[in-house]
Amino acid sequence: MSRTTLTRFLIEQQRNANVLPGELRLLIETVARACKTISHAVSKGALGEVLGSLDSENVQGEIQKKLDVIANELLLDANEWGGHLAAMASEEMETIHLIPNRYPKGEYLLLFDPIDGSSNIDVDLSVGTIFSVLKAPDACAGREVTEEDFLQDGRQQVAAGYAIYGPQSLLVLSVGTGVYEFTLDREVGSWVMTDADMQMPQGKCEFAINMSNRRQWSPAIRRYVDERVEGGAGPCGQDYNMRWTASMVADVHRILKRGGIFMYPYDHRNPGKAKLRLMYEANPMSYLIEQAGGAATDGFIPLMDVPATGLHQRVGVVLGDKAEVAAVVAYGKEMETA
Ligand code: P6P
């Protein structure tokens, strides 16, 4: 069977689908190459002295894992000299990262969570890298890029994807023409296509939520989850399974492959308080889920319509199976207005 590598896929997207300008192709290839290096670092574990935490906190107030910083530096170093970017932003950096004057600048903005799910690193569970690509506003041409230039809603994304470092290392991405999965062939060092034009299965009975946060949930979320826990004896009339990996990349990948719904809702006790970040977690995952035929909301409106007001803005996330997401939104409307 002839293997389609990432390079061939991107060249064919550029030639046939005419959706991939050369600089965007270079950007994706560069990110993919950095993810290979991150995969190698992750797989070393204790032998590579990459486990454990540092004494530092990131802008989120979270203790940084060694791999958080290693992966962040790898992505910055890989991307700053290529001439395809105007600037970068990362979960691990308080402010944006400008392209040094010694390098040419391009028309794209790259945002990333270098290691998502990093609490899993030290216990050998899957973690990943999430990335989102925006175009720099035309106004940037004559001036320095600012944080405000990044504050675009999710519909403005021109590409998004994630790498997942698990039993296999996978790269899942979209440039707006469907979702494609590549598996890292470690012997050759290539990303090889293993799933083309992914469409997430609908009607599957599996939900993902951190049940220990029940006290934070709105009445609508409690009702939705309680009905699924009741299963066949309850109003939804069938048994559901539950999974929670505390790694968004792993949970979303499972949903893309076998269906279900992922929820990290707003904290009902503090309006607007949430855990996941809009710009480099929720928006890129929403882009992929919608491209694969699913739905992605903050529990109320489509996630990619949520206005961007801050680089590290947090947002509620309810995404996956269209009917299940619609049920959560309907309960919110019904109970919110009750
Ligand atoms: P909790 C990982 O830290 C993360 O940002 C997501 O990857 C994951 O879905 C969530 O937080 C896990 O949060 O509260 O269950 O540990």
CSV table of N, CA and C in Angstrom, one decimal, residues 64-161:
chain,number,residue,atom,x,y,z
A,64,GLN,N,5.1,24.6,36.7
A,64,GLN,CA,5.5,24.1,35.3
A,64,GLN,C,6.2,22.8,35.5
A,65,LYS,N,5.9,21.8,34.5
A,65,LYS,CA,6.6,20.6,34.4
A,65,LYS,C,7.8,20.9,33.6
A,66,LYS,N,8.9,20.1,33.8
A,66,LYS,CA,10.1,20.3,32.9
A,66,LYS,C,9.7,20.2,31.4
A,67,LEU,N,8.9,19.3,31.1
A,67,LEU,CA,8.5,19.1,29.7
A,67,LEU,C,7.7,20.2,29.1
A,68,ASP,N,6.9,20.9,30.0
A,68,ASP,CA,6.2,22.1,29.6
A,68,ASP,C,7.2,23.1,28.9
A,69,VAL,N,8.3,23.4,29.7
A,69,VAL,CA,9.3,24.3,29.3
A,69,VAL,C,10.1,23.8,28.1
A,70,ILE,N,10.5,22.6,28.1
A,70,ILE,CA,11.2,22.0,27.0
A,70,ILE,C,10.4,22.0,25.7
A,71,ALA,N,9.2,21.6,25.8
A,71,ALA,CA,8.3,21.6,24.6
A,71,ALA,C,8.1,23.1,24.1
A,72,ASN,N,7.9,24.0,25.0
A,72,ASN,CA,7.7,25.4,24.6
A,72,ASN,C,8.9,25.9,23.9
A,73,GLU,N,10.1,25.7,24.4
A,73,GLU,CA,11.4,26.1,23.8
A,73,GLU,C,11.5,25.5,22.4
A,74,LEU,N,11.2,24.2,22.3
A,74,LEU,CA,11.3,23.5,21.0
A,74,LEU,C,10.5,24.1,19.9
A,75,LEU,N,9.2,24.5,20.3
A,75,LEU,CA,8.3,25.1,19.3
A,75,LEU,C,8.8,26.5,19.0
A,76,LEU,N,9.3,27.3,19.9
A,76,LEU,CA,9.8,28.6,19.6
A,76,LEU,C,11.0,28.5,18.7
A,77,ASP,N,11.9,27.7,19.1
A,77,ASP,CA,13.2,27.6,18.3
A,77,ASP,C,12.9,27.1,16.9
A,78,ALA,N,11.9,26.2,16.7
A,78,ALA,CA,11.7,25.6,15.4
A,78,ALA,C,11.0,26.6,14.5
A,79,ASN,N,10.2,27.5,15.1
A,79,ASN,CA,9.3,28.4,14.3
A,79,ASN,C,9.8,29.8,14.0
A,80,GLU,N,10.8,30.2,14.8
A,80,GLU,CA,11.0,31.7,14.8
A,80,GLU,C,11.9,32.1,13.6
A,81,TRP,N,12.6,31.2,12.9
A,81,TRP,CA,13.6,31.6,11.8
A,81,TRP,C,13.0,31.4,10.4
A,82,GLY,N,11.8,30.7,10.3
A,82,GLY,CA,11.4,30.3,9.0
A,82,GLY,C,10.8,31.3,8.1
A,83,GLY,N,10.4,32.5,8.7
A,83,GLY,CA,9.9,33.6,7.8
A,83,GLY,C,8.4,33.4,7.6
A,84,HIS,N,7.7,32.4,8.2
A,84,HIS,CA,6.3,32.2,8.0
A,84,HIS,C,5.4,32.8,9.1
A,85,LEU,N,6.0,33.3,10.2
A,85,LEU,CA,5.3,33.8,11.3
A,85,LEU,C,5.5,35.3,11.6
A,86,ALA,N,4.4,35.9,12.1
A,86,ALA,CA,4.5,37.3,12.5
A,86,ALA,C,4.8,37.3,14.0
A,87,ALA,N,4.3,36.3,14.8
A,87,ALA,CA,4.5,36.2,16.2
A,87,ALA,C,3.9,34.9,16.7
A,88,MET,N,4.2,34.5,17.9
A,88,MET,CA,3.7,33.3,18.6
A,88,MET,C,3.1,33.6,19.9
A,89,ALA,N,2.2,32.7,20.4
A,89,ALA,CA,1.7,32.8,21.8
A,89,ALA,C,1.6,31.4,22.3
A,90,SER,N,1.8,31.3,23.6
A,90,SER,CA,1.8,30.0,24.3
A,90,SER,C,1.2,30.0,25.7
A,91,GLU,N,0.6,28.9,26.0
A,91,GLU,CA,0.1,28.7,27.4
A,91,GLU,C,1.1,29.0,28.4
A,92,GLU,N,2.4,28.7,28.1
A,92,GLU,CA,3.5,28.8,29.0
A,92,GLU,C,4.1,30.2,29.1
A,93,MET,N,3.6,31.2,28.2
A,93,MET,CA,4.2,32.5,28.2
A,93,MET,C,3.2,33.6,28.5
A,94,GLU,N,3.5,34.5,29.4
A,94,GLU,CA,2.5,35.5,29.7
A,94,GLU,C,2.1,36.4,28.5
A,95,THR,N,3.2,36.8,27.8
A,95,THR,CA,2.9,37.7,26.6
A,95,THR,C,3.3,37.0,25.3
A,96,ILE,N,3.1,37.7,24.2
A,96,ILE,CA,3.4,37.1,22.9
A,96,ILE,C,4.9,37.1,22.7
A,97,HIS,N,5.3,36.2,21.8
A,97,HIS,CA,6.7,36.1,21.4
A,97,HIS,C,6.9,36.6,20.1
A,98,LEU,N,7.6,37.8,20.0
A,98,LEU,CA,7.8,38.4,18.7
A,98,LEU,C,8.9,37.7,17.9
A,99,ILE,N,8.9,37.7,16.6
A,99,ILE,CA,10.0,37.2,15.8
A,99,ILE,C,11.2,38.1,15.9
A,100,PRO,N,12.3,37.6,16.3
A,100,PRO,CA,13.5,38.5,16.4
A,100,PRO,C,13.8,39.2,15.1
A,101,ASN,N,14.3,40.4,15.2
A,101,ASN,CA,14.5,41.2,14.0
A,101,ASN,C,15.5,40.6,13.0
A,102,ARG,N,16.3,39.7,13.5
A,102,ARG,CA,17.3,39.1,12.6
A,102,ARG,C,16.7,38.1,11.6
A,103,TYR,N,15.4,37.8,11.8
A,103,TYR,CA,14.7,36.8,11.0
A,103,TYR,C,13.6,37.5,10.2
A,104,PRO,N,13.2,37.0,9.0
A,104,PRO,CA,12.1,37.6,8.2
A,104,PRO,C,10.8,37.3,8.9
A,105,LYS,N,9.8,38.1,8.7
A,105,LYS,CA,8.5,37.9,9.3
A,105,LYS,C,7.5,37.5,8.3
A,106,GLY,N,6.5,36.6,8.7
A,106,GLY,CA,5.5,36.2,7.8
A,106,GLY,C,4.1,36.7,8.2
A,107,GLU,N,3.1,36.0,7.6
A,107,GLU,CA,1.7,36.5,7.8
A,107,GLU,C,0.9,35.7,8.8
A,108,TYR,N,1.5,34.8,9.5
A,108,TYR,CA,0.7,33.9,10.3
A,108,TYR,C,1.0,34.1,11.8
A,109,LEU,N,0.0,33.9,12.6
A,109,LEU,CA,0.2,33.9,14.1
A,109,LEU,C,0.0,32.4,14.6
A,110,LEU,N,0.9,31.9,15.3
A,110,LEU,CA,0.8,30.6,15.9
A,110,LEU,C,0.6,30.6,17.4
A,111,LEU,N,-0.4,29.9,17.8
A,111,LEU,CA,-0.7,29.7,19.2
A,111,LEU,C,-0.6,28.3,19.6
A,112,PHE,N,-0.1,28.0,20.8
A,112,PHE,CA,0.0,26.6,21.2
A,112,PHE,C,0.0,26.3,22.7
A,113,ASP,N,-0.5,25.2,23.0
A,113,ASP,CA,-0.3,24.6,24.4
A,113,ASP,C,0.8,23.5,24.2
A,114,PRO,N,2.0,23.8,24.6
A,114,PRO,CA,3.1,22.9,24.2
A,114,PRO,C,3.0,21.5,24.7
A,115,ILE,N,2.5,21.4,26.0
A,115,ILE,CA,2.2,20.1,26.6
A,115,ILE,C,0.9,20.2,27.3
A,116,ASP,N,-0.2,19.6,26.7
A,116,ASP,CA,-1.5,19.6,27.3
A,116,ASP,C,-1.6,18.3,28.1
A,117,GLY,N,-2.2,18.5,29.3
A,117,GLY,CA,-2.4,17.3,30.2
A,117,GLY,C,-1.1,17.0,30.9
A,118,SER,N,-0.3,18.0,31.2
A,118,SER,CA,1.1,17.7,31.7
A,118,SER,C,1.0,17.1,33.1
A,119,SER,N,-0.1,17.1,33.8
A,119,SER,CA,-0.2,16.4,35.1
A,119,SER,C,-0.1,14.9,34.9
A,120,ASN,N,-0.2,14.5,33.7
A,120,ASN,CA,-0.1,13.0,33.4
A,120,ASN,C,1.3,12.6,33.1
A,121,ILE,N,2.2,13.5,32.9
A,121,ILE,CA,3.5,13.1,32.4
A,121,ILE,C,4.2,12.2,33.3
A,122,ASP,N,4.2,12.5,34.6
A,122,ASP,CA,5.0,11.7,35.6
A,122,ASP,C,4.4,10.3,35.8
A,123,VAL,N,3.2,10.1,35.3
A,123,VAL,CA,2.5,8.8,35.5
A,123,VAL,C,2.3,8.1,34.2
A,124,ASP,N,3.0,8.5,33.2
A,124,ASP,CA,3.1,7.8,31.9
A,124,ASP,C,1.7,7.7,31.2
A,125,LEU,N,0.9,8.7,31.3
A,125,LEU,CA,-0.4,8.7,30.6
A,125,LEU,C,-0.2,9.7,29.4
A,126,SER,N,-1.1,9.6,28.4
A,126,SER,CA,-1.0,10.4,27.2
A,126,SER,C,-1.0,11.8,27.5
A,127,VAL,N,-0.2,12.6,26.8
A,127,VAL,CA,-0.2,14.1,26.8
A,127,VAL,C,-0.1,14.5,25.4
A,128,GLY,N,-0.2,15.8,25.1
A,128,GLY,CA,-0.2,16.2,23.7
A,128,GLY,C,0.2,17.7,23.5
A,129,THR,N,0.3,18.1,22.3
A,129,THR,CA,0.5,19.5,21.9
A,129,THR,C,-0.6,19.9,21.1
A,130,ILE,N,-1.2,21.1,21.4
A,130,ILE,CA,-2.3,21.6,20.6
A,130,ILE,C,-1.9,22.9,20.0
A,131,PHE,N,-2.2,23.1,18.7
A,131,PHE,CA,-1.9,24.4,18.0
A,131,PHE,C,-3.0,24.9,17.2
A,132,SER,N,-3.0,26.2,17.0
A,132,SER,CA,-4.0,27.0,16.3
A,132,SER,C,-3.3,28.0,15.4
A,133,VAL,N,-3.8,28.2,14.2
A,133,VAL,CA,-3.1,29.2,13.3
A,133,VAL,C,-4.1,30.3,12.9
A,134,LEU,N,-3.7,31.5,13.1
A,134,LEU,CA,-4.5,32.7,12.6
A,134,LEU,C,-3.7,33.4,11.6
A,135,LYS,N,-4.3,34.3,10.8
A,135,LYS,CA,-3.6,35.2,10.0
A,135,LYS,C,-3.4,36.5,10.7
A,136,ALA,N,-2.2,37.1,10.6
A,136,ALA,CA,-2.0,38.4,11.2
A,136,ALA,C,-2.8,39.4,10.5
A,137,PRO,N,-3.4,40.3,11.2
A,137,PRO,CA,-4.2,41.4,10.5
A,137,PRO,C,-3.3,42.2,9.6
A,138,ASP,N,-3.8,42.6,8.4
A,138,ASP,CA,-3.1,43.4,7.5
A,138,ASP,C,-2.4,44.6,8.1
A,139,ALA,N,-3.0,45.1,9.1
A,139,ALA,CA,-2.5,46.3,9.8
A,139,ALA,C,-1.1,46.1,10.4
A,140,CYS,N,-0.8,44.8,10.6
A,140,CYS,CA,0.5,44.4,11.3
A,140,CYS,C,1.7,44.7,10.4
A,141,ALA,N,1.3,44.9,9.1
A,141,ALA,CA,2.5,44.9,8.1
A,141,ALA,C,3.4,46.1,8.5
A,142,GLY,N,2.9,47.2,8.9
A,142,GLY,CA,3.8,48.3,9.1
A,142,GLY,C,4.2,48.5,10.6
A,143,ARG,N,3.9,47.6,11.4
A,143,ARG,CA,4.2,47.8,12.8
A,143,ARG,C,4.5,46.5,13.5
A,144,GLU,N,4.8,46.6,14.8
A,144,GLU,CA,5.1,45.4,15.6
A,144,GLU,C,3.7,44.7,16.0
A,145,VAL,N,3.7,43.4,16.0
A,145,VAL,CA,2.5,42.7,16.4
A,145,VAL,C,2.2,42.9,17.8
A,146,THR,N,0.9,43.0,18.2
A,146,THR,CA,0.5,43.2,19.6
A,146,THR,C,-0.4,42.0,20.0
A,147,GLU,N,-0.6,41.9,21.3
A,147,GLU,CA,-1.5,40.9,21.8
A,147,GLU,C,-2.9,41.0,21.2
A,148,GLU,N,-3.3,42.2,21.0
A,148,GLU,CA,-4.7,42.5,20.4
A,148,GLU,C,-4.8,41.8,19.0
A,149,ASP,N,-3.7,41.7,18.3
A,149,ASP,CA,-3.8,41.1,16.9
A,149,ASP,C,-4.1,39.6,17.0
A,150,PHE,N,-3.9,39.0,18.2
A,150,PHE,CA,-4.2,37.6,18.4
A,150,PHE,C,-5.7,37.4,18.7
A,151,LEU,N,-6.3,38.5,19.2
A,151,LEU,CA,-7.7,38.3,19.8
A,151,LEU,C,-8.7,38.3,18.7
A,152,GLN,N,-8.7,37.1,18.0
A,152,GLN,CA,-9.7,36.9,16.9
A,152,GLN,C,-10.5,35.7,17.3
A,153,ASP,N,-11.8,35.7,16.9
A,153,ASP,CA,-12.7,34.5,17.3
A,153,ASP,C,-12.2,33.3,16.5
A,154,GLY,N,-12.7,32.1,17.0
A,154,GLY,CA,-12.2,30.9,16.4
A,154,GLY,C,-12.5,30.6,15.0
A,155,ARG,N,-13.5,31.3,14.5
A,155,ARG,CA,-13.9,31.2,13.0
A,155,ARG,C,-12.8,31.7,12.1
A,156,GLN,N,-11.8,32.5,12.7
A,156,GLN,CA,-10.8,33.1,11.8
A,156,GLN,C,-9.6,32.1,11.7
A,157,GLN,N,-9.6,31.0,12.4
A,157,GLN,CA,-8.5,30.0,12.3
A,157,GLN,C,-8.4,29.5,10.8
A,158,VAL,N,-7.2,29.4,10.4
A,158,VAL,CA,-6.9,28.9,9.0
A,158,VAL,C,-6.4,27.4,9.1
A,159,ALA,N,-6.0,27.0,10.3
A,159,ALA,CA,-5.5,25.6,10.5
A,159,ALA,C,-5.5,25.4,12.0
A,160,ALA,N,-5.6,24.1,12.3
A,160,ALA,CA,-5.5,23.7,13.8
A,160,ALA,C,-5.2,22.2,13.8
A,161,GLY,N,-4.6,21.8,15.0
A,161,GLY,CA,-4.3,20.4,15.1
A,161,GLY,C,-3.7,20.1,16.5
